[in-house]
CSV table of C-alpha atoms in Angstrom, one decimal:
chain,number,residue,atom,x,y,z
A,1,MET,CA,67.6,-78.4,-124.1
A,2,ILE,CA,66.0,-79.5,-121.0
A,3,ALA,CA,68.9,-81.7,-120.0
A,4,LEU,CA,71.3,-79.1,-120.7
A,5,VAL,CA,69.4,-76.4,-118.2
A,6,LYS,CA,69.4,-79.1,-115.4
A,7,PHE,CA,72.9,-79.7,-116.1
A,8,GLU,CA,73.6,-75.8,-115.9
A,9,ILE,CA,71.4,-75.6,-112.6
A,10,LYS,CA,73.4,-78.6,-111.1
A,11,LYS,CA,76.5,-77.0,-111.7
A,12,ILE,CA,75.4,-74.0,-109.8
A,13,PHE,CA,74.5,-76.1,-106.6
A,14,ARG,CA,77.4,-78.5,-107.3
A,15,ASN,CA,79.6,-75.1,-105.9
A,16,LYS,CA,79.2,-75.1,-101.8
A,17,VAL,CA,80.3,-71.9,-101.3
A,18,MET,CA,76.8,-70.9,-103.3
A,19,LEU,CA,74.8,-73.0,-101.3
A,20,VAL,CA,76.4,-71.8,-97.9
A,21,VAL,CA,75.3,-68.1,-99.4
A,22,LEU,CA,71.8,-69.4,-100.0
A,23,ILE,CA,71.4,-70.5,-96.8
A,24,PHE,CA,73.0,-67.5,-95.0
A,25,GLY,CA,70.6,-65.2,-97.1
A,26,LEU,CA,67.1,-67.2,-95.8
A,27,LEU,CA,68.7,-66.8,-92.3
A,28,LEU,CA,68.8,-63.0,-92.8
A,29,ASN,CA,65.7,-62.9,-94.2
A,30,ALA,CA,64.0,-64.6,-91.0
A,31,PHE,CA,66.1,-62.5,-88.8
A,32,ALA,CA,65.1,-58.9,-90.4
A,33,ILE,CA,61.4,-60.2,-90.0
A,34,TYR,CA,62.2,-61.4,-86.5
A,35,THR,CA,64.3,-58.1,-85.3
A,36,ASN,CA,60.9,-56.3,-86.5
A,37,ASP,CA,60.7,-53.7,-83.7
A,38,LYS,CA,56.6,-54.0,-83.9
A,39,MET,CA,56.5,-57.5,-83.1
A,40,ASN,CA,58.8,-57.1,-80.4
A,41,SER,CA,56.3,-59.1,-77.8
A,42,SER,CA,56.3,-61.1,-75.0
A,43,ASN,CA,54.9,-64.6,-75.1
A,44,GLN,CA,52.7,-63.9,-72.5
A,45,TYR,CA,51.7,-61.2,-74.2
A,46,MET,CA,51.3,-63.1,-77.1
A,47,ASN,CA,49.2,-65.7,-75.0
A,48,GLY,CA,46.9,-62.9,-74.0
A,49,LYS,CA,46.6,-61.5,-77.5
A,50,PHE,CA,45.4,-64.6,-78.9
A,51,LYS,CA,42.7,-65.7,-76.3
A,52,VAL,CA,40.9,-62.5,-76.5
A,53,TYR,CA,41.5,-62.4,-81.1
A,54,GLN,CA,39.8,-65.9,-80.4
A,55,LYS,CA,36.5,-64.4,-78.5
A,56,ILE,CA,36.4,-61.4,-81.6
A,57,LYS,CA,37.7,-62.6,-85.1
A,58,GLY,CA,35.3,-63.2,-87.8
A,59,GLU,CA,31.6,-61.9,-88.2
A,60,ILE,CA,31.2,-58.3,-87.0
A,61,THR,CA,29.0,-58.1,-84.3
A,62,GLN,CA,27.6,-55.2,-81.5
A,63,GLU,CA,28.1,-57.8,-78.8
A,64,LYS,CA,31.5,-58.1,-79.8
A,65,TYR,CA,32.3,-54.4,-80.2
A,66,ASP,CA,30.9,-53.9,-76.7
A,67,TYR,CA,33.1,-56.5,-75.5
A,68,ILE,CA,36.2,-54.9,-76.6
A,69,PHE,CA,35.1,-51.4,-75.9
A,70,ASN,CA,33.9,-52.3,-72.2
A,71,CYS,CA,37.5,-54.2,-71.6
A,72,TYR,CA,39.6,-51.3,-72.8
A,73,THR,CA,37.5,-48.9,-70.6
A,74,LYS,CA,37.8,-50.8,-67.6
A,75,VAL,CA,41.9,-51.1,-67.6
A,76,ASN,CA,41.8,-47.7,-68.9
A,77,ASP,CA,40.4,-46.1,-65.7
A,78,LEU,CA,42.4,-48.1,-63.8
A,79,VAL,CA,45.9,-47.0,-65.7
A,80,GLU,CA,44.3,-43.1,-65.0
A,81,LYS,CA,43.7,-44.0,-61.3
A,82,GLY,CA,46.7,-45.8,-60.9
A,83,ASN,CA,45.5,-48.6,-59.2
A,84,TYR,CA,47.6,-51.5,-60.6
A,85,GLU,CA,50.4,-53.8,-60.0
A,86,THR,CA,53.9,-53.8,-61.9
A,87,GLU,CA,56.1,-55.6,-60.2
A,88,LYS,CA,54.3,-59.4,-61.1
A,89,PRO,CA,52.5,-60.7,-63.2
A,90,ASP,CA,48.3,-61.1,-62.3
A,91,VAL,CA,46.5,-63.6,-63.3
A,92,LYS,CA,43.2,-61.0,-64.1
A,93,TYR,CA,44.6,-59.5,-67.1
A,94,PHE,CA,45.1,-61.5,-70.1
A,95,THR,CA,48.3,-60.2,-70.8
A,96,GLY,CA,49.5,-60.3,-67.2
A,97,PHE,CA,49.5,-56.6,-66.7
A,98,VAL,CA,47.1,-53.6,-67.0
A,99,PHE,CA,49.3,-51.7,-69.7
A,100,GLY,CA,49.7,-55.0,-71.2
A,101,ASP,CA,45.8,-55.4,-71.3
A,102,ARG,CA,45.5,-51.4,-72.3
A,103,THR,CA,47.7,-51.4,-75.4
A,104,LEU,CA,46.0,-54.8,-76.6
A,105,PHE,CA,42.8,-53.9,-76.3
A,106,LYS,CA,43.4,-50.2,-77.4
A,107,ARG,CA,44.6,-51.7,-80.3
A,108,PHE,CA,42.1,-54.1,-81.2
A,109,LEU,CA,39.1,-51.2,-80.7
A,110,LYS,CA,40.9,-49.3,-83.3
A,111,ASP,CA,40.3,-52.0,-85.5
A,112,TYR,CA,37.4,-52.5,-84.9
A,113,GLN,CA,36.3,-48.7,-85.4
A,114,TYR,CA,37.8,-48.8,-88.2
A,115,ILE,CA,35.5,-51.7,-90.1
A,116,ILE,CA,32.9,-50.2,-88.5
A,117,ASN,CA,33.4,-46.5,-89.3
A,118,TYR,CA,34.6,-47.4,-93.4
A,119,ASN,CA,31.2,-47.7,-94.9
A,120,ASP,CA,30.7,-44.2,-92.9
A,121,GLN,CA,34.1,-42.6,-94.3
A,122,ILE,CA,33.7,-44.2,-97.9
A,123,GLY,CA,30.1,-42.4,-97.7
A,124,ASN,CA,31.3,-39.6,-97.3
A,125,ALA,CA,33.8,-39.7,-99.9
A,126,LEU,CA,30.9,-40.7,-102.1
A,127,LYS,CA,28.6,-37.9,-101.5
A,128,LEU,CA,31.6,-35.6,-102.7
A,129,ALA,CA,32.4,-37.1,-105.7
A,130,LYS,CA,28.9,-37.1,-106.5
A,131,ASP,CA,28.6,-33.3,-105.7
A,132,ASN,CA,31.6,-33.1,-108.2
A,133,LEU,CA,29.5,-34.2,-111.0
A,134,SER,CA,27.8,-31.4,-111.1
A,135,TYR,CA,30.2,-29.0,-110.5
A,136,TYR,CA,32.7,-29.8,-112.8
A,137,LYS,CA,32.6,-29.8,-116.7
A,138,ASN,CA,35.6,-30.7,-117.7
A,139,PRO,CA,34.9,-34.2,-119.3
A,140,GLU,CA,38.2,-35.8,-117.6
A,141,ASP,CA,37.3,-34.6,-114.0
A,142,ILE,CA,34.0,-36.4,-114.7
A,143,SER,CA,35.4,-39.5,-116.0
A,144,LEU,CA,37.4,-39.4,-112.7
A,145,ASN,CA,34.8,-39.0,-110.4
A,146,LYS,CA,32.7,-41.2,-111.8
A,147,LYS,CA,35.1,-43.6,-112.1
A,148,PHE,CA,36.1,-43.4,-107.9
A,149,ILE,CA,31.9,-43.7,-107.3
A,150,ASP,CA,32.1,-46.9,-109.3
A,151,THR,CA,35.1,-48.0,-107.2
A,152,PHE,CA,34.1,-47.5,-103.8
A,153,THR,CA,30.1,-48.1,-104.5
A,154,ASN,CA,29.4,-51.2,-102.5
A,155,ARG,CA,32.5,-51.9,-100.7
A,156,GLY,CA,31.9,-53.0,-97.3
A,157,VAL,CA,33.6,-55.1,-94.5
A,158,SER,CA,31.6,-57.8,-93.0
A,159,GLU,CA,34.6,-60.1,-91.0
A,160,TYR,CA,37.3,-59.1,-88.7
A,161,TYR,CA,40.8,-60.5,-88.5
A,162,GLU,CA,44.1,-59.2,-87.0
A,163,THR,CA,45.3,-56.1,-89.4
A,164,THR,CA,48.5,-55.1,-87.7
A,165,ASN,CA,50.7,-58.4,-88.8
A,166,MET,CA,48.9,-58.9,-92.3
A,167,THR,CA,49.9,-55.3,-93.2
A,168,ASN,CA,53.6,-56.2,-91.9
A,169,TYR,CA,53.5,-59.0,-94.2
A,170,LEU,CA,52.3,-57.2,-97.4
A,171,ALA,CA,54.9,-54.8,-96.5
A,172,HIS,CA,58.0,-57.1,-96.3
A,173,VAL,CA,60.2,-56.4,-99.3
A,174,PHE,CA,63.5,-57.5,-97.7
A,175,SER,CA,63.5,-60.9,-99.4
A,176,THR,CA,63.2,-59.3,-102.6
A,177,PHE,CA,66.2,-57.3,-102.2
A,178,MET,CA,68.0,-60.4,-100.7
A,179,ILE,CA,66.9,-62.5,-104.0
A,180,ILE,CA,68.4,-59.6,-106.0
A,181,LEU,CA,71.3,-59.9,-104.4
A,182,LEU,CA,71.6,-63.7,-105.3
A,183,LEU,CA,70.8,-63.3,-108.4
A,184,LEU,CA,74.0,-61.1,-108.6
A,185,ILE,CA,75.9,-63.0,-107.1
A,186,PHE,CA,75.3,-66.4,-108.4
A,187,VAL,CA,74.1,-65.1,-112.6
A,188,SER,CA,77.4,-62.6,-112.9
A,189,GLY,CA,79.2,-65.0,-114.3
A,190,ILE,CA,76.7,-66.9,-116.4
A,191,PHE,CA,79.1,-65.9,-119.5
A,192,SER,CA,82.1,-63.7,-118.6
A,193,GLU,CA,83.4,-66.6,-116.6
A,194,ASP,CA,83.8,-68.8,-119.9
A,195,MET,CA,85.4,-65.4,-121.4
A,196,GLU,CA,87.4,-64.8,-118.2
A,197,TYR,CA,88.9,-68.3,-118.5
A,198,GLN,CA,88.8,-68.3,-122.4
A,199,TYR,CA,86.3,-71.4,-121.9
A,200,HIS,CA,84.4,-70.0,-124.7
A,201,GLN,CA,86.5,-70.7,-127.4
A,202,ILE,CA,86.0,-74.4,-126.3
A,203,LEU,CA,82.3,-74.4,-126.3
A,204,TYR,CA,81.8,-72.8,-129.4
A,205,THR,CA,83.4,-75.8,-131.1
A,206,THR,CA,80.7,-78.0,-129.5
A,207,LYS,CA,78.0,-79.5,-131.3
A,208,LEU,CA,75.4,-77.1,-129.4
A,209,GLY,CA,77.4,-74.4,-130.3
A,210,GLY,CA,76.5,-70.9,-128.8
A,211,ARG,CA,72.8,-70.5,-129.2
A,212,GLN,CA,71.2,-73.5,-127.8
A,213,LEU,CA,74.2,-73.1,-124.4
A,214,PHE,CA,73.0,-69.0,-124.4
A,215,LEU,CA,69.2,-70.3,-124.1
A,216,ALA,CA,69.9,-72.9,-121.9
A,217,ARG,CA,71.9,-70.6,-119.7
A,218,ILE,CA,69.1,-67.7,-119.7
A,219,MET,CA,66.7,-70.4,-118.6
A,220,ALA,CA,68.2,-71.9,-116.0
A,221,ALA,CA,68.8,-68.3,-114.4
A,222,MET,CA,64.8,-68.0,-114.9
A,223,VAL,CA,64.2,-71.5,-113.1
A,224,LEU,CA,67.0,-70.4,-110.5
A,225,THR,CA,65.0,-67.1,-109.6
A,226,MET,CA,61.8,-69.3,-109.3
A,227,LEU,CA,63.3,-71.3,-106.8
A,228,PHE,CA,64.6,-68.6,-104.7
A,229,CYS,CA,61.1,-66.7,-104.8
A,230,LEU,CA,59.5,-70.3,-103.6
A,231,LEU,CA,62.1,-70.5,-100.7
A,232,PHE,CA,62.1,-66.7,-100.1
A,233,TYR,CA,58.4,-66.0,-100.2
A,234,LEU,CA,57.0,-69.5,-98.8
A,235,GLU,CA,60.0,-68.3,-96.1
A,236,ASP,CA,57.9,-64.6,-95.4
A,237,PHE,CA,54.5,-66.5,-94.9
A,238,ALA,CA,56.3,-69.4,-92.6
A,239,VAL,CA,57.6,-66.5,-90.2
A,240,TYR,CA,55.1,-64.1,-90.2
A,241,HIS,CA,52.5,-66.9,-89.0
A,242,LYS,CA,54.6,-68.3,-86.7
A,243,ILE,CA,55.4,-64.9,-84.7
A,244,ASP,CA,51.8,-63.3,-84.7
A,245,ILE,CA,48.2,-63.9,-86.4
A,246,LEU,CA,48.1,-64.2,-89.6
A,247,GLU,CA,44.6,-64.7,-91.2
A,248,GLY,CA,41.8,-63.2,-93.2
A,249,PHE,CA,43.2,-63.9,-96.7
A,250,LEU,CA,39.6,-63.4,-98.1
A,251,ASN,CA,39.0,-60.9,-96.5
A,252,PRO,CA,38.9,-57.2,-98.9
A,253,ILE,CA,42.5,-55.8,-99.3
A,254,TYR,CA,40.7,-52.5,-97.8
A,255,SER,CA,39.8,-54.1,-94.8
A,256,LEU,CA,43.4,-53.5,-94.0
A,257,PRO,CA,43.6,-49.7,-92.9
A,258,ASN,CA,46.4,-48.7,-94.9
A,259,TYR,CA,44.4,-50.1,-97.9
A,260,GLN,CA,41.5,-48.3,-97.5
A,261,TYR,CA,41.9,-46.2,-100.3
A,262,SER,CA,43.1,-48.7,-102.9
A,263,SER,CA,42.3,-48.4,-106.2
A,264,ILE,CA,41.4,-51.7,-107.3
A,265,SER,CA,39.0,-54.2,-105.3
A,266,CYS,CA,40.5,-57.8,-104.1
A,267,THR,CA,41.0,-59.9,-101.7
A,268,ILE,CA,44.1,-60.1,-99.5
A,269,LEU,CA,45.0,-63.0,-101.6
A,270,ALA,CA,44.5,-61.8,-104.3
A,271,PHE,CA,46.7,-59.0,-103.6
A,272,ASP,CA,49.6,-61.2,-102.3
A,273,MET,CA,49.3,-63.4,-105.8
A,274,LEU,CA,49.3,-60.6,-107.6
A,275,SER,CA,52.7,-58.7,-105.7
A,276,ILE,CA,54.3,-62.4,-106.5
A,277,PHE,CA,53.5,-62.3,-109.9
A,278,THR,CA,54.9,-59.1,-110.7
A,279,LYS,CA,58.1,-59.4,-108.4
A,280,LEU,CA,58.7,-62.0,-110.5
A,281,ILE,CA,58.2,-60.1,-113.4
A,282,CYS,CA,61.0,-57.9,-111.9
A,283,LEU,CA,63.4,-60.2,-110.7
A,284,PHE,CA,63.4,-62.3,-114.5
A,285,ILE,CA,64.2,-58.8,-116.2
A,286,THR,CA,66.8,-58.5,-113.2
A,287,VAL,CA,68.0,-61.6,-114.8
A,288,TYR,CA,67.9,-60.6,-118.4
A,289,ILE,CA,70.0,-57.1,-116.9
A,290,ILE,CA,73.1,-59.5,-115.2
A,291,ALA,CA,72.9,-61.5,-118.2
A,292,LEU,CA,73.6,-58.8,-120.9
A,293,CYS,CA,76.6,-57.3,-118.4
A,294,SER,CA,77.9,-60.7,-118.2
A,295,LEU,CA,77.5,-60.8,-121.8
A,296,VAL,CA,80.0,-57.4,-122.7
A,297,ASN,CA,82.1,-58.2,-119.9
A,298,LYS,CA,85.2,-60.6,-119.9
A,299,LYS,CA,85.8,-60.5,-116.2
A,300,VAL,CA,83.0,-61.3,-113.5
A,301,LEU,CA,84.4,-58.8,-110.8
A,302,ILE,CA,83.0,-56.2,-113.6
A,303,SER,CA,80.1,-57.9,-114.6
A,304,ILE,CA,79.0,-57.8,-111.1
A,305,VAL,CA,80.0,-54.0,-110.4
A,306,THR,CA,78.2,-53.3,-113.5
A,307,SER,CA,75.4,-55.1,-112.7
A,308,PHE,CA,75.2,-53.8,-109.4
A,309,VAL,CA,75.0,-49.9,-110.7
A,310,ILE,CA,72.7,-50.3,-112.7
A,311,ILE,CA,70.2,-52.3,-110.6
A,312,PHE,CA,70.8,-50.1,-107.7
A,313,ALA,CA,69.9,-46.8,-110.1
A,314,LEU,CA,66.5,-48.4,-111.2
A,315,LEU,CA,66.1,-49.2,-107.6
A,316,TYR,CA,66.4,-45.9,-106.3
A,317,PHE,CA,64.5,-44.1,-109.3
A,318,ASN,CA,61.7,-47.2,-108.8
A,319,GLN,CA,58.9,-44.5,-109.1
A,320,VAL,CA,59.6,-43.5,-112.6
A,321,PHE,CA,57.1,-44.6,-114.9
A,322,LEU,CA,57.7,-48.3,-116.6
A,323,ASN,CA,60.7,-48.8,-114.1
A,324,PRO,CA,60.2,-52.8,-113.5
A,325,PHE,CA,61.4,-52.3,-109.8
A,326,HIS,CA,58.5,-50.4,-109.5
A,327,PHE,CA,56.6,-53.9,-108.4
A,328,VAL,CA,59.2,-54.4,-106.1
A,329,ASP,CA,57.1,-52.3,-103.3
A,330,LEU,CA,53.6,-52.0,-104.2
A,331,LYS,CA,52.3,-50.9,-100.9
A,332,GLN,CA,53.1,-47.7,-101.6
A,333,THR,CA,51.1,-47.7,-105.2
A,334,LEU,CA,47.9,-48.7,-103.0
A,335,TYR,CA,47.8,-47.0,-100.0
A,336,SER,CA,45.8,-43.9,-101.7
A,337,TYR,CA,43.7,-43.6,-104.7
A,338,GLN,CA,45.9,-43.4,-107.6
A,339,MET,CA,44.3,-43.3,-111.6
A,340,ILE,CA,46.2,-43.1,-114.8
A,341,SER,CA,44.4,-41.6,-117.6
A,342,ILE,CA,44.5,-43.8,-121.0
A,343,PHE,CA,42.9,-41.8,-124.2
A,344,HIS,CA,40.5,-40.3,-121.8
A,345,THR,CA,39.7,-43.5,-120.0
A,346,TYR,CA,40.6,-43.5,-116.0
A,347,LEU,CA,42.5,-46.7,-115.2
A,348,PRO,CA,44.2,-48.0,-111.8
A,349,SER,CA,48.0,-46.9,-111.7
A,350,ILE,CA,48.5,-50.3,-110.8
A,351,ILE,CA,46.6,-52.3,-113.6
A,352,VAL,CA,48.5,-49.3,-116.4
A,353,TYR,CA,52.2,-50.3,-114.5
A,354,PHE,CA,51.5,-54.0,-114.9
A,355,ILE,CA,50.1,-54.1,-118.3
A,356,GLY,CA,52.9,-51.8,-119.0
A,357,ILE,CA,56.1,-54.2,-117.4
A,358,LEU,CA,54.3,-57.1,-119.0
A,359,ILE,CA,55.3,-55.8,-122.3
A,360,GLU,CA,58.2,-54.3,-121.4
A,361,PHE,CA,59.3,-57.5,-120.4
A,362,ILE,CA,58.6,-59.5,-123.7
A,363,CYS,CA,59.9,-57.0,-125.6
A,364,ILE,CA,63.6,-57.5,-123.6
A,365,SER,CA,62.3,-61.3,-123.4
A,366,ILE,CA,62.4,-61.1,-127.9
A,367,ILE,CA,65.6,-59.3,-127.9
A,368,MET,CA,67.3,-61.7,-125.9
A,369,TYR,CA,66.3,-64.3,-127.9
A,370,LYS,CA,67.4,-62.6,-131.1
A,371,ILE,CA,70.7,-62.2,-129.4
A,372,ALA,CA,70.6,-66.3,-129.2
A,373,LYS,CA,69.9,-66.6,-132.5
A,374,LYS,CA,72.7,-64.4,-133.8
A,375,ARG,CA,74.8,-65.9,-131.2
A,376,GLY,CA,73.6,-69.5,-133.3
A,377,SER,CA,74.5,-68.1,-136.8
A,378,GLU,CA,77.4,-66.1,-136.6
A,379,LYS,CA,80.6,-68.2,-137.3
A,380,HIS,CA,83.8,-67.9,-134.6
A,381,VAL,CA,86.3,-69.6,-136.6
A,382,SER,CA,88.5,-66.5,-136.2
A,383,HIS,CA,88.3,-66.8,-132.5
A,384,TYR,CA,89.4,-70.3,-132.2
A,385,PRO,CA,92.6,-71.9,-131.4
A,386,MET,CA,94.9,-72.5,-134.3
A,387,GLY,CA,94.1,-75.6,-136.0
A,388,ILE,CA,90.3,-75.5,-134.2
A,389,GLN,CA,87.3,-75.1,-136.8
A,390,LYS,CA,83.8,-75.8,-136.0
A,391,ASN,CA,82.1,-78.0,-138.5
A,392,TYR,CA,78.9,-76.7,-140.2
A,393,HIS,CA,78.5,-79.5,-141.8
């Protein structure tokens, strides 16, 4: 079986057109990151940003906050008074220009103030939730507020790391869409190509038969999916790390302003790993969808079109409960505090979705195995060319 899986993978990569498509997809993904409008900053600005960042990153202190606040106040006053040079860079400014420094320190000040004020913001929300316990009488409302208190109590951020690039990195989904597109191109002919060119009549006469060949091709598609994920998600990290500061993976996810009300308390690294794992499950289900379409269509083109329509519909309605493509983009689930009641017990929506999609994946895997088993037990004698029959002895 392993040898057959290796053969199927090698067969794909022996096709030079497929390799060109893969390389083009990687280049397109890198281009999509580089052309993000939020990151079109000059080298001079980025060098200045890095110098300031080295002074303020890490443990949050009053001294660092005062430094940012004083620098911002100084350059902001210069801008308001109109006392500045715009034609050529000035070495007394980190970015070369007063406007650049004002933008730089304004961003750092906003990030620092968010972290410093986070405990107060959460404290106000916790006070409201505790007041609700005495106000509400409904058991579900009481349970929801208790869960909120349990989730947000003892939250706090003690270290600062640049947030904008990290937020953009976690929100990047173009690479996943590229993987889905590549799977449509690479996997759509997994079975329909044999039927289109009448290879299946010969393959069923081999010693391996339909069952092992079916399983081997599904496994090869899974391995191909994991390889795509490795290439594209490593590229995401490398490119985002290259274009800007990407640090603080051990900070809590709620240290990023967009995730301040996240229903789970974990590190950014844990969230990133969870995101990749859930996307992988989604992509495995994508493989199953494409494989089933390839199984029922005798033309590769029709298989591609059918798969595309189904996947596009699932992507469009990705907020529907237990839609596997909900995990293509997790940020919307964690931007706000979302809980789901299961037997009067509130759980974070992301956990409920994850368990549901995992069960869905297992069920589809069982169905695919039964299809493989059926293909192995069926006698395809009537489909063979005259004079050719499979030997079952």
